[in-house]
Amino acid sequence: MSDAHTLPRLLNGIGESSSLPAHLDVHGPLPEARRRDRASLIDLVDRSGLRGYGGAAFPTARKLQAVASRRGSKVIVANGTEGEPASKKDRVLLREAPHLVLDGIEVAAQAVGARDAIVAISERDDRSYAALNEALDERPMSVSLEIFCAPECYLAGQESALINLLNGGEAKPSFGTRPYERGVARRPTLVQNVETLAHVALIARHGPDWFRAIGTGADPGSALVTIGGAVARAGVYEIAHGTQLLELLELAGGEPQLRAVLVGGYFGTWLAASELYDARLSSDDLSRLGAALGAGVIFALGAEGCAVAETSRIADYFAAESAGQCGPCVNGLGAIADTVQQVATGTADRDATQRLARWSTQLRRRGACAHPDGAARFVASSLRVFADEFHDHARHGACERCADAPVLPVPALPAR
């Protein structure tokens, strides 16, 4: 058994070989006895305190139990679509540790009684597709497994939108029936992020006490985070929950004078430089700052880049990625994007920032899905942390930093 207090866990052996022999040399085989006992598997996950790593942090054992309790043929969906533009953690797992993800699928399938599984990845992620196929050639699986390539869009990874895609529809969220009731082909379906399943594979090997040996009481275990921006060593890191944010930034070679840090990705929250000293990467500490780890993105803003121009680019992205199903998303995000652009270019009226603040509050919990909520959260935190820059832009237009190259990564935008 590996040392309970040692990191890395998920990333142990990364960069050496992703072959099955190398995987077994690092992690060992799955315990056969636990694989046969469904109730004990769910109990192990429950006692570990594992929560989902796709952004919502829903208790994993509750999802397992909900699917296990249903009648009929069940399906496992391993969600590795990773629509968050600044995130790379899921593709690192799929490319470098595919067997750990496949182990997690095996365990989850045994826990809920599923015979079929699907790994959903981005249609542009050729390396993950190749790594998964190579891994499947090396091992037998207790489930029939398919690799599904989803379109490159933010909403493709949303749980119900992904189910719609798998059923031959569009990447649009649906409402009412949950996947555990009727999902893929109207069968009870477990949708879990690939990192969550990789943790399940290790918990099945080492148990809940091992998992809880690091992290905090409310957030046990470790997490993968993608660090980018004004750091010398951008990439994917594995951290214990509760790690100090400044410690992580120092490890990644963050610039000495950071202006702000985005925590949780584009649906996340900016933290001002003055807030970083008290920030630990746990739900309790981050919630006091109005933030959450979400999809595990940490993006540092240094001397380069205009915060208002960056906010405008992301607001445009949110508006363009709308599913077009509800007014708050179609009209609200479009109005926010247009107004932020006007502020950025100095063409807004004097009440523009007050309208943005009001709309960012009014949009929340009014959309058909959480897309407008995340967009509103991002813009609201930008208005708070970069208030002086918004004020200067509203009065004087573009600043010197506006000429800098874009900082936050954004895919090519569809028309809106």
Short mmCIF file of C-alpha atoms in Angstrom, two decimals:
data_model
loop_
_atom_site.label_atom_id
_atom_site.label_comp_id
_atom_site.label_asym_id
_atom_site.label_seq_id
_atom_site.Cartn_x
_atom_site.Cartn_y
_atom_site.Cartn_z
CA MET A 1 0.00 0.00 0.00
CA SER A 2 1.32 3.45 -0.90
CA ASP A 3 2.11 6.00 1.82
CA ALA A 4 -1.18 7.69 2.73
CA HIS A 5 0.46 11.10 3.08
CA THR A 6 2.46 11.05 -0.16
CA LEU A 7 1.66 12.97 -3.30
CA PRO A 8 1.26 12.44 -6.15
CA ARG A 9 -1.53 9.89 -6.15
CA LEU A 10 -3.32 10.21 -9.47
CA LEU A 11 -0.19 11.52 -11.17
CA ASN A 12 2.08 8.85 -9.71
CA GLY A 13 4.14 7.45 -12.59
CA ILE A 14 3.02 10.12 -15.06
CA GLY A 15 5.57 10.80 -17.77
CA GLU A 16 7.09 7.32 -17.71
CA SER A 17 4.77 4.92 -19.52
CA SER A 18 1.01 4.59 -19.84
CA SER A 19 1.17 0.86 -20.58
CA LEU A 20 -0.71 -1.68 -18.49
CA PRO A 21 2.47 -3.24 -17.00
CA ALA A 22 3.71 0.21 -15.94
CA HIS A 23 0.28 1.05 -14.50
CA LEU A 24 0.18 -2.17 -12.48
CA ASP A 25 3.73 -1.61 -11.28
CA VAL A 26 2.72 1.79 -9.84
CA HIS A 27 -0.81 1.08 -8.59
CA GLY A 28 -1.14 -2.70 -8.37
CA PRO A 29 -4.24 -4.64 -9.47
CA LEU A 30 -7.79 -3.93 -8.38
CA PRO A 31 -8.76 -6.09 -5.38
CA GLU A 32 -10.99 -8.87 -6.69
CA ALA A 33 -13.04 -9.27 -3.50
CA ARG A 34 -14.09 -5.62 -3.44
CA ARG A 35 -14.98 -5.69 -7.12
CA ARG A 36 -17.55 -8.42 -6.46
CA ASP A 37 -19.30 -6.68 -3.55
CA ARG A 38 -21.51 -3.83 -4.80
CA ALA A 39 -22.73 -2.61 -1.41
CA SER A 40 -19.24 -2.46 0.08
CA LEU A 41 -17.91 -0.54 -2.91
CA ILE A 42 -20.52 2.19 -2.51
CA ASP A 43 -19.88 2.19 1.24
CA LEU A 44 -16.14 2.67 0.64
CA VAL A 45 -16.78 5.66 -1.58
CA ASP A 46 -19.31 7.06 0.90
CA ARG A 47 -16.88 6.82 3.83
CA SER A 48 -14.10 8.39 1.76
CA GLY A 49 -16.14 11.59 1.35
CA LEU A 50 -15.33 11.69 -2.37
CA ARG A 51 -17.13 14.39 -4.35
CA GLY A 52 -17.29 14.93 -8.08
CA TYR A 53 -14.40 16.73 -9.79
CA GLY A 54 -16.32 18.04 -12.79
CA GLY A 55 -17.21 21.31 -11.07
CA ALA A 56 -20.39 20.68 -9.06
CA ALA A 57 -18.73 18.66 -6.24
CA PHE A 58 -21.77 16.40 -5.77
CA PRO A 59 -21.22 13.43 -3.39
CA THR A 60 -20.09 10.51 -5.54
CA ALA A 61 -21.62 7.78 -3.37
CA ARG A 62 -25.07 9.35 -3.68
CA LYS A 63 -24.82 9.20 -7.45
CA LEU A 64 -23.67 5.59 -7.32
CA GLN A 65 -26.50 4.63 -4.99
CA ALA A 66 -29.11 6.44 -7.09
CA VAL A 67 -28.14 4.46 -10.20
CA ALA A 68 -27.66 1.18 -8.33
CA SER A 69 -31.19 1.41 -6.91
CA ARG A 70 -32.80 1.59 -10.35
CA ARG A 71 -34.07 -1.38 -12.27
CA GLY A 72 -32.98 -2.28 -15.76
CA SER A 73 -29.76 -2.22 -17.76
CA LYS A 74 -27.43 0.59 -16.63
CA VAL A 75 -24.76 2.68 -18.33
CA ILE A 76 -21.59 4.39 -17.10
CA VAL A 77 -20.56 7.65 -18.81
CA ALA A 78 -17.01 8.83 -18.06
CA ASN A 79 -17.05 12.54 -18.85
CA GLY A 80 -13.71 13.72 -20.22
CA THR A 81 -15.04 16.35 -22.64
CA GLU A 82 -13.37 19.15 -20.63
CA GLY A 83 -15.13 22.10 -22.23
CA GLU A 84 -13.52 24.58 -19.81
CA PRO A 85 -10.99 26.35 -22.10
CA ALA A 86 -8.37 26.87 -19.38
CA SER A 87 -8.47 23.29 -18.04
CA LYS A 88 -6.14 20.46 -19.03
CA LYS A 89 -6.43 18.06 -16.08
CA ASP A 90 -8.83 15.55 -17.64
CA ARG A 91 -6.89 15.18 -20.85
CA VAL A 92 -3.67 14.66 -18.87
CA LEU A 93 -5.33 11.74 -17.08
CA LEU A 94 -6.76 10.28 -20.28
CA ARG A 95 -3.46 10.58 -22.14
CA GLU A 96 -1.03 9.64 -19.39
CA ALA A 97 -3.05 7.40 -17.06
CA PRO A 98 -5.84 5.84 -19.18
CA HIS A 99 -5.74 2.60 -17.21
CA LEU A 100 -6.57 4.42 -13.97
CA VAL A 101 -9.68 5.89 -15.61
CA LEU A 102 -10.62 2.47 -17.00
CA ASP A 103 -10.14 0.97 -13.53
CA GLY A 104 -12.55 3.55 -12.15
CA ILE A 105 -15.09 2.64 -14.81
CA GLU A 106 -14.74 -1.03 -13.85
CA VAL A 107 -15.30 -0.27 -10.17
CA ALA A 108 -18.25 2.06 -10.81
CA ALA A 109 -19.83 -0.46 -13.17
CA GLN A 110 -19.53 -3.16 -10.54
CA ALA A 111 -20.98 -0.85 -7.88
CA VAL A 112 -24.11 0.01 -9.87
CA GLY A 113 -24.48 -3.17 -11.91
CA ALA A 114 -23.71 -1.71 -15.33
CA ARG A 115 -22.65 -3.70 -18.37
CA ASP A 116 -22.05 -0.82 -20.77
CA ALA A 117 -19.81 2.21 -20.54
CA ILE A 118 -18.95 5.25 -22.65
CA VAL A 119 -15.91 7.51 -22.39
CA ALA A 120 -16.81 10.94 -23.77
CA ILE A 121 -13.94 13.13 -24.99
CA SER A 122 -13.58 16.17 -27.21
CA GLU A 123 -13.63 15.50 -30.94
CA ARG A 124 -10.35 17.41 -31.18
CA ASP A 125 -8.59 15.37 -28.52
CA ASP A 126 -6.79 12.91 -30.79
CA ARG A 127 -4.16 12.04 -28.18
CA SER A 128 -6.72 10.93 -25.60
CA TYR A 129 -8.53 8.91 -28.24
CA ALA A 130 -5.30 7.12 -29.19
CA ALA A 131 -4.26 6.53 -25.55
CA LEU A 132 -7.64 5.04 -24.65
CA ASN A 133 -7.62 2.73 -27.67
CA GLU A 134 -4.11 1.55 -26.87
CA ALA A 135 -5.11 0.89 -23.26
CA LEU A 136 -8.21 -1.05 -24.32
CA ASP A 137 -6.04 -3.23 -26.58
CA GLU A 138 -3.97 -4.19 -23.53
CA ARG A 139 -6.73 -5.36 -21.20
CA PRO A 140 -10.07 -7.09 -21.03
CA MET A 141 -12.99 -5.06 -19.67
CA SER A 142 -15.97 -6.37 -17.75
CA VAL A 143 -18.14 -3.83 -19.60
CA SER A 144 -18.72 -3.12 -23.26
CA LEU A 145 -16.95 0.22 -23.74
CA GLU A 146 -17.35 2.89 -26.44
CA ILE A 147 -15.36 6.08 -26.99
CA PHE A 148 -17.62 8.99 -27.95
CA CYS A 149 -16.20 12.16 -29.50
CA ALA A 150 -18.26 15.20 -28.50
CA PRO A 151 -18.26 18.53 -30.33
CA GLU A 152 -15.90 21.21 -29.04
CA CYS A 153 -18.23 23.45 -27.07
CA TYR A 154 -18.63 24.47 -23.43
CA LEU A 155 -22.05 22.89 -22.93
CA ALA A 156 -21.06 19.49 -24.35
CA GLY A 157 -19.78 18.52 -20.91
CA GLN A 158 -22.90 19.57 -19.03
CA GLU A 159 -24.49 16.36 -17.75
CA SER A 160 -27.89 16.49 -19.44
CA ALA A 161 -26.48 18.09 -22.62
CA LEU A 162 -24.00 15.22 -22.89
CA ILE A 163 -26.83 12.71 -22.49
CA ASN A 164 -28.68 14.48 -25.31
CA LEU A 165 -25.59 14.18 -27.50
CA LEU A 166 -25.21 10.49 -26.71
CA ASN A 167 -28.85 9.99 -27.66
CA GLY A 168 -28.30 11.60 -31.05
CA GLY A 169 -29.45 15.12 -30.18
CA GLU A 170 -27.77 18.48 -29.76
CA ALA A 171 -25.55 19.69 -26.93
CA LYS A 172 -28.41 21.33 -25.09
CA PRO A 173 -29.38 20.84 -21.44
CA SER A 174 -32.69 19.14 -20.72
CA PHE A 175 -34.91 19.36 -17.68
CA GLY A 176 -37.06 17.15 -15.51
CA THR A 177 -35.85 13.56 -15.69
CA ARG A 178 -32.34 13.01 -14.32
CA PRO A 179 -29.77 10.70 -15.97
CA TYR A 180 -29.96 8.21 -13.10
CA GLU A 181 -33.64 7.76 -13.97
CA ARG A 182 -33.47 7.79 -17.77
CA GLY A 183 -30.23 8.68 -19.49
CA VAL A 184 -28.49 7.01 -22.42
CA ALA A 185 -31.13 5.15 -24.47
CA ARG A 186 -33.55 5.90 -21.60
CA ARG A 187 -31.54 3.63 -19.30
CA PRO A 188 -30.35 4.53 -15.76
CA THR A 189 -27.04 6.30 -16.33
CA LEU A 190 -24.14 7.30 -14.08
CA VAL A 191 -22.28 10.36 -15.39
CA GLN A 192 -18.97 10.98 -13.64
CA ASN A 193 -15.97 13.11 -14.47
CA VAL A 194 -12.89 11.06 -15.40
CA GLU A 195 -10.88 12.41 -12.45
CA THR A 196 -13.63 11.32 -10.07
CA LEU A 197 -13.49 7.79 -11.53
CA ALA A 198 -9.70 7.73 -11.20
CA HIS A 199 -10.08 8.52 -7.49
CA VAL A 200 -12.68 5.73 -7.21
CA ALA A 201 -10.09 3.32 -8.60
CA LEU A 202 -7.58 4.29 -5.89
CA ILE A 203 -10.17 4.20 -3.10
CA ALA A 204 -11.09 0.66 -4.17
CA ARG A 205 -7.42 -0.28 -3.75
CA HIS A 206 -6.49 1.60 -0.58
CA GLY A 207 -9.72 2.38 1.24
CA PRO A 208 -11.39 5.52 2.62
CA ASP A 209 -8.93 6.12 5.47
CA TRP A 210 -6.08 6.28 2.98
CA PHE A 211 -8.02 8.78 0.88
CA ARG A 212 -8.83 10.94 3.94
CA ALA A 213 -5.23 10.96 5.20
CA ILE A 214 -4.66 14.20 3.30
CA GLY A 215 -6.95 17.15 2.63
CA THR A 216 -9.48 18.57 5.08
CA GLY A 217 -12.46 17.14 6.91
CA ALA A 218 -14.92 18.68 4.48
CA ASP A 219 -12.69 18.14 1.44
CA PRO A 220 -10.64 14.99 1.88
CA GLY A 221 -8.07 13.72 -0.59
CA SER A 222 -6.25 15.35 -3.45
CA ALA A 223 -7.26 17.20 -6.59
CA LEU A 224 -5.80 17.97 -9.98
CA VAL A 225 -5.52 21.66 -10.82
CA THR A 226 -4.50 23.40 -14.02
CA ILE A 227 -2.30 26.42 -13.39
CA GLY A 228 -1.80 29.00 -16.13
CA GLY A 229 -1.15 32.65 -16.80
CA ALA A 230 1.66 34.59 -15.16
CA VAL A 231 3.59 31.56 -13.91
CA ALA A 232 6.89 30.10 -15.08
CA ARG A 233 5.77 26.47 -14.89
CA ALA A 234 2.20 26.26 -16.15
CA GLY A 235 0.61 22.82 -16.19
CA VAL A 236 -1.37 20.27 -14.21
CA TYR A 237 -0.50 19.79 -10.53
CA GLU A 238 -1.87 17.43 -7.90
CA ILE A 239 -2.54 19.10 -4.56
CA ALA A 240 -4.01 18.15 -1.22
CA HIS A 241 -7.29 19.96 -0.56
CA GLY A 242 -6.61 22.84 1.81
CA THR A 243 -3.28 23.77 0.21
CA GLN A 244 -2.48 27.48 0.47
CA LEU A 245 -3.01 29.19 -2.87
CA LEU A 246 0.16 31.24 -2.54
CA GLU A 247 2.15 28.06 -1.86
CA LEU A 248 0.84 26.55 -5.08
CA LEU A 249 1.57 29.71 -7.07
CA GLU A 250 5.09 29.80 -5.69
CA LEU A 251 5.58 26.17 -6.72
CA ALA A 252 4.46 27.07 -10.24
CA GLY A 253 6.79 30.06 -10.36
CA GLY A 254 4.20 32.81 -10.13
CA GLU A 255 5.24 36.39 -10.84
CA PRO A 256 6.17 38.38 -7.71
CA GLN A 257 3.52 41.05 -8.27
CA LEU A 258 0.34 39.27 -9.32
CA ARG A 259 -2.67 41.50 -9.87
CA ALA A 260 -5.31 38.83 -9.33
CA VAL A 261 -5.95 35.09 -9.60
CA LEU A 262 -8.95 33.43 -11.21
CA VAL A 263 -10.06 30.41 -9.16
CA GLY A 264 -12.41 27.80 -10.60
CA GLY A 265 -12.12 28.59 -14.29
CA TYR A 266 -14.38 30.80 -16.39
CA PHE A 267 -17.36 29.95 -14.21
CA GLY A 268 -15.20 30.89 -11.25
CA THR A 269 -14.18 33.98 -9.31
CA TRP A 270 -11.32 36.47 -9.43
CA LEU A 271 -9.46 36.98 -6.17
CA ALA A 272 -7.56 40.22 -5.64
CA ALA A 273 -3.87 40.08 -4.74
CA SER A 274 -4.71 41.17 -1.18
CA GLU A 275 -7.00 38.13 -0.76
CA LEU A 276 -4.40 35.54 -1.73
CA TYR A 277 -2.71 35.47 1.68
CA ASP A 278 -5.79 33.96 3.34
CA ALA A 279 -6.85 31.69 0.49
CA ARG A 280 -6.66 27.94 0.93
CA LEU A 281 -7.96 25.58 -1.73
CA SER A 282 -10.80 24.11 0.30
CA SER A 283 -14.55 24.66 0.01
CA ASP A 284 -14.82 26.34 3.43
CA ASP A 285 -11.97 28.80 2.87
CA LEU A 286 -12.88 29.62 -0.71
CA SER A 287 -16.58 30.05 0.04
CA ARG A 288 -15.71 32.79 2.53
CA LEU A 289 -14.14 34.61 -0.42
CA GLY A 290 -17.12 33.94 -2.67
CA ALA A 291 -15.16 31.37 -4.68
CA ALA A 292 -14.98 27.62 -5.30
CA LEU A 293 -12.36 25.32 -6.84
CA GLY A 294 -14.85 24.20 -9.49
CA ALA A 295 -13.12 22.48 -12.39
CA GLY A 296 -9.73 23.05 -10.78
CA VAL A 297 -8.46 25.99 -12.82
CA ILE A 298 -6.05 28.52 -11.25
CA PHE A 299 -5.14 31.38 -13.61
CA ALA A 300 -2.76 34.13 -12.51
CA LEU A 301 -2.97 37.64 -13.97
CA GLY A 302 0.35 39.46 -13.91
CA ALA A 303 1.56 42.72 -15.35
CA GLU A 304 0.45 41.89 -18.89
CA GLY A 305 -3.11 42.08 -20.13
CA CYS A 306 -6.02 44.43 -19.61
CA ALA A 307 -8.55 43.02 -17.14
CA VAL A 308 -11.45 44.85 -18.82
CA ALA A 309 -10.50 43.63 -22.29
CA GLU A 310 -10.08 40.09 -20.94
CA THR A 311 -13.50 40.26 -19.27
CA SER A 312 -14.98 41.42 -22.57
CA ARG A 313 -13.46 38.46 -24.44
CA ILE A 314 -14.80 35.94 -21.92
CA ALA A 315 -18.22 37.60 -21.84
CA ASP A 316 -18.34 37.30 -25.65
CA TYR A 317 -17.40 33.64 -25.31
CA PHE A 318 -20.19 32.99 -22.80
CA ALA A 319 -22.76 34.67 -25.04
CA ALA A 320 -21.61 32.77 -28.12
CA GLU A 321 -21.71 29.43 -26.24
CA SER A 322 -25.37 29.85 -25.23
CA ALA A 323 -27.65 26.91 -26.02
CA GLY A 324 -30.30 29.44 -27.06
CA GLN A 325 -32.99 27.88 -24.87
CA CYS A 326 -33.92 30.66 -22.45
CA GLY A 327 -34.12 34.44 -22.20
CA PRO A 328 -31.55 34.91 -19.41
CA CYS A 329 -28.94 33.15 -21.53
CA VAL A 330 -29.81 34.50 -24.99
CA ASN A 331 -30.71 38.07 -24.03
CA GLY A 332 -28.95 38.46 -20.69
CA LEU A 333 -25.52 37.20 -21.72
CA GLY A 334 -25.71 39.08 -25.00
CA ALA A 335 -26.51 42.33 -23.22
CA ILE A 336 -23.69 41.79 -20.73
CA ALA A 337 -21.19 41.02 -23.48
CA ASP A 338 -22.17 44.08 -25.50
CA THR A 339 -22.02 46.37 -22.47
CA VAL A 340 -18.62 45.10 -21.28
CA GLN A 341 -17.32 45.69 -24.81
CA GLN A 342 -18.65 49.24 -24.73
CA VAL A 343 -16.89 49.85 -21.42
CA ALA A 344 -13.67 48.36 -22.80
CA THR A 345 -13.74 50.68 -25.81
CA GLY A 346 -14.89 53.77 -23.92
CA THR A 347 -18.23 54.00 -25.74
CA ALA A 348 -20.48 53.11 -22.79
CA ASP A 349 -22.72 55.55 -20.97
CA ARG A 350 -21.98 56.47 -17.36
CA ASP A 351 -24.45 53.94 -15.91
CA ALA A 352 -22.98 50.93 -17.75
CA THR A 353 -21.05 49.42 -14.84
CA GLN A 354 -24.06 49.77 -12.53
CA ARG A 355 -26.19 47.93 -15.10
CA LEU A 356 -23.59 45.18 -15.37
CA ALA A 357 -23.56 44.75 -11.60
CA ARG A 358 -27.36 44.62 -11.50
CA TRP A 359 -27.65 42.16 -14.38
CA SER A 360 -24.98 39.91 -12.85
CA THR A 361 -27.19 39.59 -9.78
CA GLN A 362 -30.51 39.29 -11.60
CA LEU A 363 -29.41 36.50 -13.95
CA ARG A 364 -28.56 34.00 -11.24
CA ARG A 365 -30.83 30.97 -10.89
CA ARG A 366 -33.07 32.20 -13.71
CA GLY A 367 -31.57 30.26 -16.57
CA ALA A 368 -32.55 26.87 -17.91
CA CYS A 369 -29.12 25.60 -16.78
CA ALA A 370 -26.16 26.99 -14.84
CA HIS A 371 -24.52 28.64 -17.87
CA PRO A 372 -25.81 32.17 -17.14
CA ASP A 373 -25.00 31.71 -13.43
CA GLY A 374 -21.35 31.01 -14.18
CA ALA A 375 -21.09 33.88 -16.63
CA ALA A 376 -22.68 36.29 -14.16
CA ARG A 377 -20.33 35.13 -11.40
CA PHE A 378 -17.27 35.76 -13.56
CA VAL A 379 -18.38 39.24 -14.62
CA ALA A 380 -19.46 40.21 -11.09
CA SER A 381 -16.07 39.24 -9.66
CA SER A 382 -14.32 41.16 -12.47
CA LEU A 383 -16.32 44.28 -11.60
CA ARG A 384 -15.33 43.89 -7.94
CA VAL A 385 -11.63 43.08 -8.28
CA PHE A 386 -10.91 45.39 -11.23
CA ALA A 387 -13.26 48.22 -10.24
CA ASP A 388 -10.64 50.93 -10.80
CA GLU A 389 -9.82 49.62 -14.28
CA PHE A 390 -13.50 49.47 -15.25
CA HIS A 391 -13.93 53.02 -13.98
CA ASP A 392 -10.93 54.27 -15.99
CA HIS A 393 -12.14 52.54 -19.13
CA ALA A 394 -15.62 53.96 -18.75
CA ARG A 395 -14.14 57.47 -18.58
CA HIS A 396 -11.16 57.28 -20.92
CA GLY A 397 -11.55 54.21 -23.16
CA ALA A 398 -8.76 51.79 -24.03
CA CYS A 399 -5.69 51.68 -21.80
CA GLU A 400 -2.04 50.84 -22.52
CA ARG A 401 -2.57 47.21 -21.54
CA CYS A 402 -5.33 46.80 -24.15
CA ALA A 403 -2.56 46.53 -26.75
CA ASP A 404 -1.07 43.46 -24.99
CA ALA A 405 -1.64 40.02 -26.46
CA PRO A 406 -4.74 38.21 -25.08
CA VAL A 407 -4.02 36.39 -21.82
CA LEU A 408 -6.96 34.09 -21.06
CA PRO A 409 -7.30 31.26 -23.61
CA VAL A 410 -10.53 31.37 -25.61
CA PRO A 411 -11.43 29.04 -28.52
CA ALA A 412 -12.58 30.48 -31.82
CA LEU A 413 -16.01 31.95 -31.17
CA PRO A 414 -19.11 30.75 -33.00
CA ALA A 415 -21.37 33.48 -34.38
CA ARG A 416 -24.05 34.87 -32.07
#
